[in-house]
Every structure is written in structure tokens, then in C-alpha cells.
CSV table of C-alpha atoms in Angstrom, one decimal:
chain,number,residue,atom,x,y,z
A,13,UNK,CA,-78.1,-218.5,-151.5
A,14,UNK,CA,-76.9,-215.1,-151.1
A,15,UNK,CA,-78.1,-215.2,-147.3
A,16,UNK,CA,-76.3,-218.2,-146.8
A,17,UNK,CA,-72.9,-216.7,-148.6
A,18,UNK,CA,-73.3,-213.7,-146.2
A,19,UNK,CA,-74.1,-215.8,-143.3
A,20,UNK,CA,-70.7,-217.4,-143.6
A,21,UNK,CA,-68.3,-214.0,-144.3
A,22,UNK,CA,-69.9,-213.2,-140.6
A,23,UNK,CA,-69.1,-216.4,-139.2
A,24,UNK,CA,-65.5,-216.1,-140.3
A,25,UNK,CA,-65.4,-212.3,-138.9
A,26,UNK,CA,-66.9,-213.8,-135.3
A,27,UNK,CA,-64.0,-216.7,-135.0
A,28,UNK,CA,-61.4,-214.0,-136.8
A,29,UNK,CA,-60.9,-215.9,-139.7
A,30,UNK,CA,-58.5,-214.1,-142.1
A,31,UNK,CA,-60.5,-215.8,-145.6
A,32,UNK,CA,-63.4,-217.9,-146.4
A,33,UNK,CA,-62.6,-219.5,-149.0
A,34,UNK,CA,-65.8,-220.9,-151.5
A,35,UNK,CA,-66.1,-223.5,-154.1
A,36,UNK,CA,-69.6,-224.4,-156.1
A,37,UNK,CA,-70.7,-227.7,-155.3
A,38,UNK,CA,-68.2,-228.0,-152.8
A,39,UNK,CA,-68.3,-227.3,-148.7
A,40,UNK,CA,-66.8,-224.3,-147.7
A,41,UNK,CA,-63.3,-223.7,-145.7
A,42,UNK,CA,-62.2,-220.4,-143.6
A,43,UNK,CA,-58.7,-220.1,-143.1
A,44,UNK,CA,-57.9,-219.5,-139.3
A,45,UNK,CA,-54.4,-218.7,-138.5
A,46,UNK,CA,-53.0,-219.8,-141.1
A,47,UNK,CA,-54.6,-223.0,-141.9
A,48,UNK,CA,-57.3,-224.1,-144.1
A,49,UNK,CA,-60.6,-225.8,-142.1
A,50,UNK,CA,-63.6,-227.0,-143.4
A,51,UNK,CA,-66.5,-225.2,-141.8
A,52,UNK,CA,-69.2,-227.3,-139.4
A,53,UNK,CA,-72.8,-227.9,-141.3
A,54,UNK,CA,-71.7,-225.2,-144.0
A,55,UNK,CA,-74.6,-225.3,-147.0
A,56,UNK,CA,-73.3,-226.4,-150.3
A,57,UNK,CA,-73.2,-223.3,-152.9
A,58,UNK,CA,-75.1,-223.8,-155.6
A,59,UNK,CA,-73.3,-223.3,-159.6
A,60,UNK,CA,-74.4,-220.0,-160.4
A,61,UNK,CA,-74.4,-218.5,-157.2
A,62,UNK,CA,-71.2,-216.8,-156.8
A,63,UNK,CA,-72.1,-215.0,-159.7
A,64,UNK,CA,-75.3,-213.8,-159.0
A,65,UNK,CA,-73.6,-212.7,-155.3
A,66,UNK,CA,-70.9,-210.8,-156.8
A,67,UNK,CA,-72.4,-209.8,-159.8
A,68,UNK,CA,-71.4,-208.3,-163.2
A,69,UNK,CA,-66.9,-209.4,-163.1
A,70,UNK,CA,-64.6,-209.2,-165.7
A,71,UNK,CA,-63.0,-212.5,-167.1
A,72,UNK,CA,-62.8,-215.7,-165.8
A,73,UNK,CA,-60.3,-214.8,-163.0
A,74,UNK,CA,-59.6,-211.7,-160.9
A,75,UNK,CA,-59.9,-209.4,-157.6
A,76,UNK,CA,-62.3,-206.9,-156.7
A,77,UNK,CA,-63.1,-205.6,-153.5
A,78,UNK,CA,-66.7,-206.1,-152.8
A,79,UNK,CA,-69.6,-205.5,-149.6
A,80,UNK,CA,-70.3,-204.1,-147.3
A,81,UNK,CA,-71.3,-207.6,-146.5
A,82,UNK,CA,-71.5,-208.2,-143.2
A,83,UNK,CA,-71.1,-204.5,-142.3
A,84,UNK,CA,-67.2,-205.5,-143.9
A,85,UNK,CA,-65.5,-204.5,-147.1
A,86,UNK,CA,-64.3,-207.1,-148.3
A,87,UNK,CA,-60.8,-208.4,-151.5
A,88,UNK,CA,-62.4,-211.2,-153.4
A,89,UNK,CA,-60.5,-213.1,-155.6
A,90,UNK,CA,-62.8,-215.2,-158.2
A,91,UNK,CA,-61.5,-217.9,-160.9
A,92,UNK,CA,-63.5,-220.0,-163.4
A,93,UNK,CA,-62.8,-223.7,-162.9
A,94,UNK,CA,-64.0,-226.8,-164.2
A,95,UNK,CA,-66.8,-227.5,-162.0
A,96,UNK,CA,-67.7,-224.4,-161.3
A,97,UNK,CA,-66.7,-221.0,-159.7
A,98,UNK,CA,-64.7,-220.5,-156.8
A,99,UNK,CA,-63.7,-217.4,-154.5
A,100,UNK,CA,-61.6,-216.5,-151.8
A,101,UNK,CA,-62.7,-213.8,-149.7
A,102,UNK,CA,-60.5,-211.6,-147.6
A,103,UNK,CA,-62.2,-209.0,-145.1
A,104,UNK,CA,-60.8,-205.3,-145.1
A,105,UNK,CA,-59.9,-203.7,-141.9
A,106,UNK,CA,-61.8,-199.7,-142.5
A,107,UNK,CA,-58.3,-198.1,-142.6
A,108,UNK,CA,-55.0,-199.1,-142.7
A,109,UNK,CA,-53.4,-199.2,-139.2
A,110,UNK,CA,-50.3,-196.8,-138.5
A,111,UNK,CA,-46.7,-198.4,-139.3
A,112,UNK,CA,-45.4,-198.1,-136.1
A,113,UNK,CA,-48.1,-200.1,-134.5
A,114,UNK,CA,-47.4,-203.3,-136.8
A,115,UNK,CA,-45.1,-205.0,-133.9
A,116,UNK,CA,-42.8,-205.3,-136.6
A,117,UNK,CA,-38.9,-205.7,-135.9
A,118,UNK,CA,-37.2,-202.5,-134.9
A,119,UNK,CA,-34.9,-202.7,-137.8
A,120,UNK,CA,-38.3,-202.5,-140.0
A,121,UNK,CA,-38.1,-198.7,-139.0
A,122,UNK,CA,-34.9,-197.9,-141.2
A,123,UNK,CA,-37.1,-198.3,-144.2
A,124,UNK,CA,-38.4,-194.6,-143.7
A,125,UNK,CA,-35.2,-193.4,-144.4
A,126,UNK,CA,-34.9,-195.1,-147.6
A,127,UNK,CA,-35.9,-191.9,-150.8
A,128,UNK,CA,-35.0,-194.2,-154.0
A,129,UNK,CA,-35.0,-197.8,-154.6
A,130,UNK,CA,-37.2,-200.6,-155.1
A,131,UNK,CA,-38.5,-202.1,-151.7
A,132,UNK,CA,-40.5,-205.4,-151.6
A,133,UNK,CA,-42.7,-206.8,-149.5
A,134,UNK,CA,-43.3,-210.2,-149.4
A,135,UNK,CA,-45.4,-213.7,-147.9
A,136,UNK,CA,-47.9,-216.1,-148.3
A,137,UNK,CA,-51.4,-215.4,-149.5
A,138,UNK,CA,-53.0,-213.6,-145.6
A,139,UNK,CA,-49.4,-213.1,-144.6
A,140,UNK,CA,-50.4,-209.4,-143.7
A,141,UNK,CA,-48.2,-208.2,-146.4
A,142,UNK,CA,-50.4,-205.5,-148.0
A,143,UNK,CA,-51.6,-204.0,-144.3
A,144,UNK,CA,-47.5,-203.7,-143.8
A,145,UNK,CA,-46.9,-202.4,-147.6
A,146,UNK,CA,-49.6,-199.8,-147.4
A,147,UNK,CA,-48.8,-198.8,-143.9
A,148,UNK,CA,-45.2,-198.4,-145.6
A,149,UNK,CA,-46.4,-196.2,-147.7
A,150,UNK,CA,-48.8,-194.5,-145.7
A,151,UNK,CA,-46.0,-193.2,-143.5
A,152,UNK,CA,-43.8,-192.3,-146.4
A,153,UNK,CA,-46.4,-190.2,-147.2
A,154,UNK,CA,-47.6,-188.5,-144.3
A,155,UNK,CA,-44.0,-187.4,-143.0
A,156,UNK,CA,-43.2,-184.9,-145.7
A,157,UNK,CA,-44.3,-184.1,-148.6
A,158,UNK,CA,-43.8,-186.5,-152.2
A,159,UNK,CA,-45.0,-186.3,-155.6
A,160,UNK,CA,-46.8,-190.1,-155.4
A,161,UNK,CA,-48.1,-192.6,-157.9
A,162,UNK,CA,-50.7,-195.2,-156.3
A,163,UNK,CA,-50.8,-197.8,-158.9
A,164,UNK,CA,-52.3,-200.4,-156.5
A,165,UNK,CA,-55.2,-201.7,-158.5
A,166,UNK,CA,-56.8,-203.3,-155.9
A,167,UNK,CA,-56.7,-200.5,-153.1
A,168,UNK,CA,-57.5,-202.6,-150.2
A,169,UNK,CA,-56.7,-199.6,-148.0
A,170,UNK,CA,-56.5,-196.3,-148.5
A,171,UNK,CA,-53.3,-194.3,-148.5
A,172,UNK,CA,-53.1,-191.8,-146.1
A,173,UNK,CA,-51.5,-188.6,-148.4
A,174,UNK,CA,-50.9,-186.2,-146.0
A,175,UNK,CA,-49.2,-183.0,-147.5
A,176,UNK,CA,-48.0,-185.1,-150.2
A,177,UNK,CA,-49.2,-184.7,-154.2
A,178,UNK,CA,-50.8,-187.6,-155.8
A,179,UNK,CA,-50.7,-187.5,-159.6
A,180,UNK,CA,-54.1,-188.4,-160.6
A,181,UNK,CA,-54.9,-187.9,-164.3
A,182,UNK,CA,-52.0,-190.2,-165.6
A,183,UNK,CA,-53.6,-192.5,-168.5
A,184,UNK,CA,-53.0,-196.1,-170.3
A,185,UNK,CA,-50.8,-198.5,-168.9
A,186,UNK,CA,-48.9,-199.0,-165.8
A,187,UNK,CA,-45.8,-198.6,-167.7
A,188,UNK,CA,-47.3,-195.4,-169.7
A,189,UNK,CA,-48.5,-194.0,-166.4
A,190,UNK,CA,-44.8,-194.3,-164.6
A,191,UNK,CA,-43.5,-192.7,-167.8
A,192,UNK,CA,-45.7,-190.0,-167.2
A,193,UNK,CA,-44.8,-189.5,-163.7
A,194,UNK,CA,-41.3,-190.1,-163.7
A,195,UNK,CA,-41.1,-186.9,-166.0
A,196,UNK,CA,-43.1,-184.9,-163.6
A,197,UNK,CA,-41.1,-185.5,-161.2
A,198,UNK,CA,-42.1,-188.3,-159.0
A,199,UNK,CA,-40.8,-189.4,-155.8
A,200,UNK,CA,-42.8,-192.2,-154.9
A,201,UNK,CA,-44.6,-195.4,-156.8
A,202,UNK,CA,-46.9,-197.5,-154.7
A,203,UNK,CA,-47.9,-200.6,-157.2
A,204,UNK,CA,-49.3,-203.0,-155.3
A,205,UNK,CA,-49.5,-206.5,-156.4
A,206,UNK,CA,-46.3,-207.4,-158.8
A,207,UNK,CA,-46.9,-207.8,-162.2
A,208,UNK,CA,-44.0,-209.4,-164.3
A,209,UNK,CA,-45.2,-206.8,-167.2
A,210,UNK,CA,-44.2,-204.2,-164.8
A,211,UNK,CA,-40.9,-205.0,-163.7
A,212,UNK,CA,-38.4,-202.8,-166.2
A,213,UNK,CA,-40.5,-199.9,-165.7
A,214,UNK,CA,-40.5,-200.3,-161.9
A,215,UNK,CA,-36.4,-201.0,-162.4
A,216,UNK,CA,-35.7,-197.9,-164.3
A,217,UNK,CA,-37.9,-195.7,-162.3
A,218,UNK,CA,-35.8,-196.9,-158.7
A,219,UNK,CA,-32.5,-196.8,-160.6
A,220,UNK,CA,-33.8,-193.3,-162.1
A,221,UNK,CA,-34.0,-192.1,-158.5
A,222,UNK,CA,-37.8,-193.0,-157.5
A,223,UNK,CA,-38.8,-195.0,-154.5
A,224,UNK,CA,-40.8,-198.0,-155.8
A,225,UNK,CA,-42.6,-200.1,-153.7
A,226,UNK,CA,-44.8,-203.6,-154.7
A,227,UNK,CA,-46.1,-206.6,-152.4
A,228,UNK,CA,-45.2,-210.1,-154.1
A,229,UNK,CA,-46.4,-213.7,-153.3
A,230,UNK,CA,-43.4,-215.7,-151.8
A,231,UNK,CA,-42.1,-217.5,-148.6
A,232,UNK,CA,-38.8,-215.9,-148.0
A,233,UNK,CA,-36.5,-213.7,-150.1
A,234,UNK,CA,-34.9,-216.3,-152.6
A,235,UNK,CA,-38.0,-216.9,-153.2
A,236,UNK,CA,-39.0,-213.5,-153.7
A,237,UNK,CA,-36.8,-212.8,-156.6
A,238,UNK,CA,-37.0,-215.5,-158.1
A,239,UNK,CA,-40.5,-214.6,-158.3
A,240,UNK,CA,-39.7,-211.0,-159.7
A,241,UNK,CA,-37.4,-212.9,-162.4
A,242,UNK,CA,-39.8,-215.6,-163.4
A,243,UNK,CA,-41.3,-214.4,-166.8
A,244,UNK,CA,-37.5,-212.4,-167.6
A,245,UNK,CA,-36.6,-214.4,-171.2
A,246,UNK,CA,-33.4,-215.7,-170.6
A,247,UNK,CA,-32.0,-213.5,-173.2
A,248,UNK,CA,-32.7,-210.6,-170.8
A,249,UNK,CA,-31.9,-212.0,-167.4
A,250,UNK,CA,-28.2,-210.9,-166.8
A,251,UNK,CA,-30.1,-206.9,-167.5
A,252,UNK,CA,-32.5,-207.5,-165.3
A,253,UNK,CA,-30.2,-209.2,-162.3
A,254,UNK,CA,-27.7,-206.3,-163.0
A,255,UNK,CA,-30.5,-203.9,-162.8
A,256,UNK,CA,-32.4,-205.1,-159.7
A,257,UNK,CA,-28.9,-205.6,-157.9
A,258,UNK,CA,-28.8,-202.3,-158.5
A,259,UNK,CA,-32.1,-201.0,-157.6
A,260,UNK,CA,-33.0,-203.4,-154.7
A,261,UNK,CA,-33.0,-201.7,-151.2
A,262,UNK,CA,-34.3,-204.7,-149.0
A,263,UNK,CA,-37.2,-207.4,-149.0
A,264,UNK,CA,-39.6,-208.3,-146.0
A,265,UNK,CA,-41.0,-210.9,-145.8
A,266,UNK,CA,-44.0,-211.9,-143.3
A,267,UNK,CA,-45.8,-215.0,-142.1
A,268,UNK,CA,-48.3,-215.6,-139.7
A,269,UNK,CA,-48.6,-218.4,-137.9
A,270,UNK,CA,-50.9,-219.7,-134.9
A,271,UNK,CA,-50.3,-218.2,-132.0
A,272,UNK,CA,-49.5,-220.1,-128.8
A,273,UNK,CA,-50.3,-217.4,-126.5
A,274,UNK,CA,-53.9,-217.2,-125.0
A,275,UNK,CA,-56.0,-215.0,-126.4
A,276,UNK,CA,-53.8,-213.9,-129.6
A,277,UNK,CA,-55.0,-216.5,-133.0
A,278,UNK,CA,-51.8,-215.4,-135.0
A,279,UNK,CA,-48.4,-213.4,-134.6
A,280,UNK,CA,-46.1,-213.0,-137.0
A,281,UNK,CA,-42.8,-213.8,-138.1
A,282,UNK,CA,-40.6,-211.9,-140.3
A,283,UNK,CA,-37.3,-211.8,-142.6
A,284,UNK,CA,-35.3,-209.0,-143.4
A,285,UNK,CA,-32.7,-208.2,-146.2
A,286,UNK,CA,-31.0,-205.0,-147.1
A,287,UNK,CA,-28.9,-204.7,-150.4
A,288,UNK,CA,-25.5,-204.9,-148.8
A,289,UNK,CA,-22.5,-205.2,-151.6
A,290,UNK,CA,-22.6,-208.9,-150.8
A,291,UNK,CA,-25.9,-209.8,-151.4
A,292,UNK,CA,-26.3,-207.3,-154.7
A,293,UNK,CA,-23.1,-209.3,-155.3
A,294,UNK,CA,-24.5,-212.9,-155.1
A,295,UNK,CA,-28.4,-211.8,-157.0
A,296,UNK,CA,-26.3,-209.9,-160.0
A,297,UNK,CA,-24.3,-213.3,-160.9
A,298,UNK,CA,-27.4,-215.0,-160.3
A,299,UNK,CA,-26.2,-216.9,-157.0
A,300,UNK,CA,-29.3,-215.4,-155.0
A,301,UNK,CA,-29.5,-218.5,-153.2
A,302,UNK,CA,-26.6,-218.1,-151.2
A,303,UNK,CA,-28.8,-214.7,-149.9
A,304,UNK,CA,-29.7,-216.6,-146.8
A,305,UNK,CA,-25.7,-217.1,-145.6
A,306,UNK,CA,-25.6,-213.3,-145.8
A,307,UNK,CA,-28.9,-212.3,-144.1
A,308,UNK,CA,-27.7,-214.8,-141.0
A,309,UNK,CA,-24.1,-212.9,-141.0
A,310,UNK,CA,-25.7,-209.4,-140.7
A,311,UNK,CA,-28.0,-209.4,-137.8
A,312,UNK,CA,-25.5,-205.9,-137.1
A,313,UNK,CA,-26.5,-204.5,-139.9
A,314,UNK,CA,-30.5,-205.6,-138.9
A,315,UNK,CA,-31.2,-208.4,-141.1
A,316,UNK,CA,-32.8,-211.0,-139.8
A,317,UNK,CA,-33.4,-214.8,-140.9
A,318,UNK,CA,-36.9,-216.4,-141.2
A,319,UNK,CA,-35.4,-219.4,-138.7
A,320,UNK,CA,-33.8,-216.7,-136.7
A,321,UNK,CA,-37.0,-214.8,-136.3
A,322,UNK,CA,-38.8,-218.4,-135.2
A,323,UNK,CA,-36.2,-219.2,-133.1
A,324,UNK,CA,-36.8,-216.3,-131.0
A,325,UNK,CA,-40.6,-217.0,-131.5
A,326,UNK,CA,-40.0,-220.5,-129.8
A,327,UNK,CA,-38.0,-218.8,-126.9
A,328,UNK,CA,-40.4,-216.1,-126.2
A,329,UNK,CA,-43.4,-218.6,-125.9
A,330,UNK,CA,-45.0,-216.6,-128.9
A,331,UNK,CA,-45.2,-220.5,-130.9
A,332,UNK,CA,-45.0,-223.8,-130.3
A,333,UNK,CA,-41.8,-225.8,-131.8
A,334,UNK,CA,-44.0,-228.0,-133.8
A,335,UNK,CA,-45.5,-224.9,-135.6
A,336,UNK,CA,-42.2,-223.4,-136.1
A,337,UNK,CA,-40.7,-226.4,-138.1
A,338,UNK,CA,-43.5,-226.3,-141.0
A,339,UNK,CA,-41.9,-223.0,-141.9
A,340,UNK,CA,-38.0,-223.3,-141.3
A,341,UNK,CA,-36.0,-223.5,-143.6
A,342,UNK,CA,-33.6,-225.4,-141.8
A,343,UNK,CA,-34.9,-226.6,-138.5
A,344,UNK,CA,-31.2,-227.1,-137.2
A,345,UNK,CA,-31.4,-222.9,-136.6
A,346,UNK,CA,-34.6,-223.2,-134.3
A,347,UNK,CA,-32.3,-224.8,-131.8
């Protein structure tokens, strides 16, 4: 069975699949551009053999990074269910392209003059969001010289250092390790995946004067801080709007959808917001849904809108209308 598992991690590598996704007892799917498919004559996994492919893992849920399987590295995420184990693996490109090369927007670029802050990068689950985050980073990094903290756990992709410091014997927890850091000095904090545990320590660092950057699962950039204030109790939530309204310096958010042009399976679509006075304005008194109105009135200032961004998508031949719609948020924009 472990033949067969690898068998399919290089099928989805050969028709550049961005997950395979894996269920006992069930068929398995590969995600391809975005969408889930079901995969021709795939064997049914056995129970028991995720397991024995993966071997010893912590819990009944989590992420490692496993392989080489198929001459890949490769994230796995793997959860207990009812009726059986499942798994999601996502292959690892062997370094973590430069950040220039990303075909981001050119606005993207006035992140590398950000030096304090928090900056978050956000999307869907295969969004690309951790390539961009680390890339971030990465360039941060190699283009002088910072006092860093890489508290990514899951270190899909190296950091490129540079001639900057990386404080290494830090100990305990996240927000133990930040404390230790912030009074060394530190400029930078690269923490990967947001966890709610870790958001006052990641608040006071970037209001301290530390650049703090995280990658967080949501579609746009309401979304993305309401995901940041989800597990706040309410007691606490007028700090922590008043404290990320200050410490905010701009969300991205990134989506990947199929790609109508021959030859390229996926191109992405982005979303852009800067902490102007208005929108630290509207996510202090909690009206962060209005964030939108603002990101659309400040395409100056280089915001840009999720419709906005598949509008021009649409007009540049890069998607198909149809495609577009699924993610607008209002379709009236696409024109």
C-alpha cells in the first residue's frame, strides 16, 4: 500500500496537482487548479495505512513535512476521523523562489520598506500564500542585515538569511521565545501559520517596534481579521481591535484560480490593504466590514480589490468570467 500511496503523489506531480488529498476506505482526490477531482481507477487505501506510510505522528491531527517521496518533499497534514485516517498532501518546491519573481502586483513591492508592524498574508488552503510569505521574508532578510526569529513550525521552505542573525537557542513557548527575542533586540518575527494563542505576543512585539509576519487561512481581508479575532473573549476585543489597528501594516490576500491561458493550470489573483487612518479607523470600532469601500477608493495609494483584481483578470484573458464569479464578492465589479 505504500507503493500505491507513492504511486499517486507522482501522478499528481506529472498533471501539476497542487494536493492529493487521501481518505481510508475512500477513493482518492488531487486538487488541480483549485478544484477538488476524484482520481481515474485510484486503489482504495486500506485503514492502517496512512499510518504505517507516515509513521510514528503526534496526536490525532497535525502537519509534518515528510518524503522525499517521489524524489519530492512533501507538507502533510493528517487528522483522525471517524472512519479512519485522512491526509492531505502538499508537495514542496526545493527552495523558495525569489520575491520579485512571484508576478505579484507592483504595489506588493512597497512591503520591503515596511521595518515594524504586523503584515499578514492571507488565502485559501494551496492559495500560494506561504511561497509569497516566505519569499517575504526571505528578501527582508537578504537585503540587510536583522536580528530574526523563524518561528514557522512547519518550515516548508527555507529562509534565505543572508547577513542577517537568527536567534537560535530561544526556549519554551512561542510567546516565551518572542519575549526572549524582543529583549535582544529583534527586528524581525517570521511565525508562520497563525495561532490565536499567539496573537498578543505578536501585537505587542509590532507595536513594540518589531516587524511581525504570519500567513492565515481566509478568502479576503474581512475575512482575515475576523480570523485573527476569533478566539479574543469578548471581554478583551476592544484591546485587541485597538491594538491590531495599531499594529496592522497591510494584508494580502491570494487565490489561484484555473487558468484560461494555454499552457498555464493556475494564475493568481490578489487583494491588497494597507493600514490607512480610515481603515485602522473602521477595524478599531469594529466596523472592519466596511474595509472593502476603502480598499476600492485607494487604488492611488496601491490597494487593490479581490473583484478589481478579477476584473482585470477577465480583461486580460488570464480567466474566464464564469471562473471569476465563484470568487467575487460582488459580481456587479467584474463588469
Amino acid at each position: 500500500m505504500a507503493t500505491e500511496i507513492e504511486s499517486l503523489l507522482e501522478y499528481v506531480l506529472n498533471i501539476g496537482g497542487s494536493e492529493l488529498i487521501v481518505a481510508e476506505g475512500s477513493l482518492s482526490a488531487v486538487r488541480l487548479s483549485g478544484k477538488v477531482c476524484g482520481i481515474p481507477d485510484a486503489p482504495e487505501i486500506k485503514l492502517g495505512a496512512l499510518r504505517d506510510f507516515l509513521g510514528a505522528v503526534d496526536g490525532e491531527s497535525g502537519t509534518i513535512v515528510g518524503g522525499p517521496w517521489a524524489n519530492t518533499k512533501w507538507r502533510v497534514r493528517y487528522f483522525r476521523e471517524a472512519h479512519g485516517n485522512s491526509a492531505v498532501f502538499r508537495p514542496l518546491l526545493s527552495e523558495c523562489p525569489q520575491f520579485g519573481d512571484l508576478g505579484a502586483p507592483q504595489s506588493l513591492r512597497n512591503l520591503l520598506g515596511i521595518n515594524s508592524g504586523l503584515v499578514v498574508f492571507a488565502g485559501p488552503a494551496c492559495s500560494g500564500k506561504t511561497t509569497t510569505a516566505t519569499a517575504y521574508v526571505s528578501a527582508l532578510c537578504e537585503s540587510g542585515v536583522l536580528r530574526a526569529s523563524l518561528l514557522d513550525e512547519a518550515r516548508e521552505y527555507p529562509v534565505k538569511i543572508g547577513n542577517s542573525l537568527v536567534f537560535e537557542n530561544s526556549v519554551g513557548t512561542v510567546p516565551s521565545k518572542m519575549e526572549q527575542a524582543l529583549r535582544s533586540g529583534c527586528d524581525l518575527f517570521w511565525m508562520g501559520d497563525f495561532d490565536s494563542e499567539n496573537l498578543m505576543p505578536m501585537l505587542r512585539a509590532a507595536n513594540a517596534g518589531s516587524l511581525v509576519v504570519c500567513t492565515i487561512t481566509a478568502g479576503n481581508s474581512v475575512g482575515a481579521i475576523d480570523a485573527l479575532l476569533a478566539a479574543v473573549p469578548s471581554e478583551s476585543r476592544a484591546l485587541a481591535r485597538t491594538m491590531l489597528a495599531s499594529a496592522l501594516k497591510a494584508i494580502v490576500v491570494q487565490r489561484l484560480l484555473p487558468s484560461a491561458a494555454e499552457g498555464n493550470p493556475a494564475v493568481s489573483a490578489w487583494e491588497i490593504l494597507f493600514n490607512s487612518q480610515n481603515a485602522a479607523t473602521f477595524i478599531r470600532s469594529g466596523e472592519y466590514f466596511k474595509l472593502p469601500s476603502v480598499i476600492a477608493a485607494s487604488a492611488a495609494d496601491g490597494m487593490l480589490l479581490m473583484d478589481d483584481c478579477l476584473a482585470e483578470l477577465i480583461r486580460s484573458g488570464f480567466v474566464t468570467r464564469e471562473e471569476a464569479e465563484r470568487y467575487a464578492s460582488n459580481v456587479a465589479r467584474l463588469g
